CSV table of C-alpha atoms in Angstrom, one decimal:
chain,number,residue,atom,x,y,z
A,219,UNK,CA,59.7,97.2,93.8
A,220,UNK,CA,62.7,98.5,91.9
A,221,UNK,CA,62.3,98.9,88.2
A,222,UNK,CA,64.3,100.5,85.4
A,223,UNK,CA,62.8,101.1,82.0
A,224,UNK,CA,64.3,102.1,78.7
A,225,UNK,CA,63.1,102.1,75.1
A,226,UNK,CA,64.5,99.2,73.1
A,227,UNK,CA,65.7,100.9,70.0
A,228,UNK,CA,67.1,104.2,68.8
A,229,UNK,CA,68.3,105.1,65.3
A,230,UNK,CA,70.2,108.3,64.6
A,231,UNK,CA,72.1,109.8,61.7
A,232,UNK,CA,75.9,109.9,61.9
A,233,UNK,CA,76.9,113.3,63.3
A,234,UNK,CA,73.6,114.0,65.0
A,235,UNK,CA,73.1,113.8,68.8
A,236,UNK,CA,71.6,110.7,70.4
A,237,UNK,CA,69.4,110.9,73.4
A,238,UNK,CA,68.7,107.7,75.3
A,239,UNK,CA,66.1,107.9,78.1
A,240,UNK,CA,65.6,105.9,81.2
A,241,UNK,CA,63.1,105.9,84.0
A,242,UNK,CA,63.4,104.4,87.4
A,243,UNK,CA,61.1,103.8,90.4
A,244,UNK,CA,63.2,103.8,93.5
A,245,UNK,CA,63.4,107.3,94.9
A,246,UNK,CA,66.2,106.3,97.3
A,247,UNK,CA,68.6,105.6,94.4
A,248,UNK,CA,72.1,106.8,95.2
A,249,UNK,CA,74.0,106.3,91.9
A,250,UNK,CA,72.7,106.0,88.4
A,251,UNK,CA,74.9,104.5,85.7
A,252,UNK,CA,75.2,104.2,82.0
A,253,UNK,CA,76.9,101.1,80.7
A,254,UNK,CA,77.8,100.4,77.0
A,255,UNK,CA,77.9,96.9,75.5
A,256,UNK,CA,79.3,96.3,72.1
A,257,UNK,CA,78.6,92.9,70.4
A,258,UNK,CA,80.2,90.0,72.1
A,259,UNK,CA,81.8,92.1,74.8
A,260,UNK,CA,81.2,92.9,78.5
A,261,UNK,CA,79.7,96.0,79.9
A,262,UNK,CA,81.8,99.1,79.8
A,263,UNK,CA,81.1,101.8,82.4
A,264,UNK,CA,80.5,105.0,80.5
A,265,UNK,CA,79.6,107.4,83.2
A,266,UNK,CA,77.6,107.7,86.4
A,267,UNK,CA,75.8,110.4,88.3
A,268,UNK,CA,75.2,110.8,92.0
A,269,UNK,CA,71.6,111.4,92.9
A,270,UNK,CA,72.3,114.9,94.4
A,271,UNK,CA,73.5,116.1,91.0
A,272,UNK,CA,71.3,117.1,88.0
A,273,UNK,CA,73.9,117.1,85.3
A,274,UNK,CA,77.2,115.7,84.4
A,275,UNK,CA,79.3,116.3,81.3
A,276,UNK,CA,82.2,114.2,80.1
A,277,UNK,CA,83.5,115.1,76.6
A,278,UNK,CA,80.7,114.0,74.1
A,279,UNK,CA,78.5,112.6,76.9
A,280,UNK,CA,76.0,114.6,78.9
A,281,UNK,CA,73.9,112.9,81.6
A,282,UNK,CA,70.8,114.7,82.9
A,283,UNK,CA,68.9,113.6,86.0
A,284,UNK,CA,65.4,114.7,86.9
A,285,UNK,CA,65.0,113.3,90.4
A,286,UNK,CA,61.5,114.6,90.8
A,287,UNK,CA,60.3,112.6,87.7
A,288,UNK,CA,62.9,109.8,88.2
A,289,UNK,CA,64.1,110.3,84.7
A,290,UNK,CA,67.7,109.9,83.5
A,291,UNK,CA,69.0,110.6,80.0
A,292,UNK,CA,72.3,110.1,78.2
A,293,UNK,CA,73.1,112.5,75.3
A,294,UNK,CA,75.9,111.6,72.9
A,295,UNK,CA,77.0,114.5,70.8
A,296,UNK,CA,78.3,114.1,67.3
A,297,UNK,CA,77.3,110.4,67.2
A,298,UNK,CA,79.8,108.2,65.4
A,299,UNK,CA,79.7,104.6,64.0
A,300,UNK,CA,81.7,103.5,67.0
A,301,UNK,CA,78.9,104.5,69.2
A,302,UNK,CA,76.7,101.6,67.9
A,303,UNK,CA,76.1,99.4,70.9
A,304,UNK,CA,73.5,98.6,73.5
A,305,UNK,CA,73.3,101.2,76.3
A,306,UNK,CA,72.1,100.0,79.8
A,307,UNK,CA,70.8,102.3,82.4
A,308,UNK,CA,71.2,101.1,86.0
A,309,UNK,CA,70.6,102.2,89.5
A,310,UNK,CA,71.9,101.4,92.9
A,311,UNK,CA,70.2,102.1,96.3
A,312,UNK,CA,71.5,102.0,99.8
A,313,UNK,CA,69.1,99.1,100.7
A,314,UNK,CA,70.1,96.9,97.8
A,315,UNK,CA,73.1,94.6,97.5
A,316,UNK,CA,73.0,94.9,93.8
A,317,UNK,CA,72.4,97.3,91.0
A,318,UNK,CA,69.2,97.1,88.9
A,319,UNK,CA,69.6,97.2,85.1
A,320,UNK,CA,67.2,98.4,82.5
A,321,UNK,CA,66.6,96.2,79.4
A,322,UNK,CA,69.0,98.2,77.3
A,323,UNK,CA,68.6,100.5,74.3
A,324,UNK,CA,70.1,99.4,71.0
A,325,UNK,CA,71.6,102.4,69.3
A,326,UNK,CA,72.1,102.2,65.5
A,327,UNK,CA,73.8,104.8,63.3
A,328,UNK,CA,72.6,105.7,59.8
A,329,UNK,CA,75.1,107.0,57.3
B,110,UNK,CA,96.2,98.2,84.5
B,111,UNK,CA,93.8,97.0,87.2
B,112,UNK,CA,91.1,95.0,85.6
B,113,UNK,CA,88.6,92.1,85.6
B,114,UNK,CA,89.7,89.1,83.6
B,115,UNK,CA,87.5,86.2,82.5
B,116,UNK,CA,88.8,82.9,81.1
B,117,UNK,CA,88.0,81.4,78.7
B,118,UNK,CA,86.3,84.0,76.5
B,119,UNK,CA,84.5,81.2,74.7
B,120,UNK,CA,83.6,77.8,76.2
B,121,UNK,CA,81.8,74.9,74.5
B,122,UNK,CA,80.5,72.1,76.6
B,123,UNK,CA,78.2,69.1,76.1
B,124,UNK,CA,74.7,68.8,77.5
B,125,UNK,CA,75.1,67.6,81.1
B,126,UNK,CA,78.9,67.9,81.2
B,127,UNK,CA,80.1,70.1,84.2
B,128,UNK,CA,81.8,73.3,83.3
B,129,UNK,CA,83.7,75.9,85.3
B,130,UNK,CA,84.2,79.5,84.3
B,131,UNK,CA,86.9,81.7,85.8
B,132,UNK,CA,87.1,85.3,86.9
B,133,UNK,CA,90.0,87.1,88.4
B,134,UNK,CA,90.5,90.7,89.5
B,135,UNK,CA,93.4,93.0,90.3
B,136,UNK,CA,91.3,95.7,91.8
B,137,UNK,CA,91.3,94.2,95.3
B,138,UNK,CA,87.6,94.7,95.5
B,139,UNK,CA,85.6,93.1,98.2
B,140,UNK,CA,82.6,92.1,96.1
B,141,UNK,CA,82.5,89.8,93.1
B,142,UNK,CA,79.4,89.1,91.1
B,143,UNK,CA,78.3,86.6,88.5
B,144,UNK,CA,75.6,87.5,85.9
B,145,UNK,CA,74.0,85.6,83.1
B,146,UNK,CA,73.0,87.5,80.0
B,147,UNK,CA,71.0,86.1,77.1
B,148,UNK,CA,70.3,87.6,73.7
B,149,UNK,CA,71.0,91.2,74.5
B,150,UNK,CA,68.8,91.1,77.5
B,151,UNK,CA,69.7,92.9,80.7
B,152,UNK,CA,72.3,90.9,82.8
B,153,UNK,CA,70.6,88.8,85.4
B,154,UNK,CA,72.4,88.5,88.7
B,155,UNK,CA,73.0,84.9,89.8
B,156,UNK,CA,74.9,85.5,93.0
B,157,UNK,CA,77.7,87.5,94.6
B,158,UNK,CA,80.4,87.2,97.2
B,159,UNK,CA,81.1,89.9,99.7
B,160,UNK,CA,84.5,88.8,100.8
B,161,UNK,CA,83.9,85.2,101.8
B,162,UNK,CA,80.2,85.7,102.4
B,163,UNK,CA,78.1,84.0,99.6
B,164,UNK,CA,74.8,85.6,98.6
B,165,UNK,CA,72.5,83.7,96.3
B,166,UNK,CA,69.7,85.2,94.4
B,167,UNK,CA,66.4,83.6,95.1
B,168,UNK,CA,65.7,82.5,91.6
B,169,UNK,CA,69.1,81.1,90.7
B,170,UNK,CA,68.8,77.4,89.9
B,171,UNK,CA,70.7,74.9,92.1
B,172,UNK,CA,72.6,73.9,88.9
B,173,UNK,CA,74.7,77.0,89.4
B,174,UNK,CA,77.4,77.1,92.1
B,175,UNK,CA,80.2,79.4,92.9
B,176,UNK,CA,83.5,79.4,94.7
B,177,UNK,CA,85.8,82.2,95.9
B,178,UNK,CA,89.1,80.7,97.2
B,179,UNK,CA,90.7,84.1,97.7
B,180,UNK,CA,90.1,87.8,97.1
B,181,UNK,CA,91.3,87.7,93.5
B,182,UNK,CA,89.5,84.7,92.1
B,183,UNK,CA,85.9,83.6,91.7
B,184,UNK,CA,84.6,80.6,89.8
B,185,UNK,CA,81.2,79.8,88.4
B,186,UNK,CA,80.4,76.0,88.3
B,187,UNK,CA,77.5,74.7,86.2
B,188,UNK,CA,77.0,71.2,87.4
B,189,UNK,CA,74.8,69.8,84.5
B,190,UNK,CA,74.5,72.4,81.7
B,191,UNK,CA,71.3,72.4,79.8
B,192,UNK,CA,70.6,74.0,76.4
B,193,UNK,CA,68.9,76.8,78.2
B,194,UNK,CA,72.1,77.7,80.0
B,195,UNK,CA,73.8,78.8,76.8
B,196,UNK,CA,74.5,82.5,77.4
B,197,UNK,CA,77.1,85.1,78.1
B,198,UNK,CA,78.4,84.9,81.6
B,199,UNK,CA,79.7,88.2,83.1
B,200,UNK,CA,81.8,88.7,86.1
B,201,UNK,CA,81.9,92.0,87.9
B,202,UNK,CA,83.5,93.5,91.0
B,203,UNK,CA,82.9,96.4,93.3
B,204,UNK,CA,84.6,97.8,96.3
B,205,UNK,CA,81.4,97.5,98.4
B,206,UNK,CA,77.9,96.3,97.5
B,207,UNK,CA,76.4,99.5,96.5
B,208,UNK,CA,79.5,100.9,94.7
B,209,UNK,CA,80.1,101.0,91.0
B,210,UNK,CA,80.5,97.6,89.4
B,211,UNK,CA,83.3,96.9,86.9
B,212,UNK,CA,82.7,94.2,84.4
B,213,UNK,CA,85.0,91.6,82.7
B,214,UNK,CA,84.7,90.9,79.0
B,215,UNK,CA,82.5,87.9,79.6
B,216,UNK,CA,82.6,84.2,78.7
B,217,UNK,CA,80.2,83.0,76.0
B,218,UNK,CA,79.0,79.5,76.8
B,219,UNK,CA,77.7,77.2,74.1
B,220,UNK,CA,76.0,73.9,75.1
B,221,UNK,CA,75.8,71.2,72.4
């Protein structure tokens, strides 16, 4: 079945890079997403990557996709206190009528 | 700006008292979703509408119902809320089922 896994916690020092990792099981995934959720708020779409790409960069965000290993990562350069949030990885597939979310990674920033 | 709006942002109800949560969208998307999210867990899909076609998830309790009177609005009805139904309820929309989903800010439901 479809499954998306992430580590639960990540702590980084302000100014360093953060790398959040995700693995998924469905090789027919078409889109892979990163959503950000701040406390008490909804999910904000950060970025997404189509499955035929291996990298996407958008300002401080870099998404890497290793389709062979079914591994997705989100790198946040120069991490700031405003980046503190839960980051959800998600996938969609042609056969599914929904997207599958990981359990979320809580990113905390140390001064 | 096109967006997904949820009202109210905070809702308090009593145990067993029916409650309705509202979602509206200006994106003119075909699909509208309702998710339940507890304690920073992953959102759990309850059901979705593709246009007027209702699609229930197999494990969604009968206590949860939904209505979509037109393209723009979708409602979540909880017929008899229990303490375990206290959660954040998120509405999302997408153009088609496998397309990117855009979320509203959520309604936090408290059950007393």
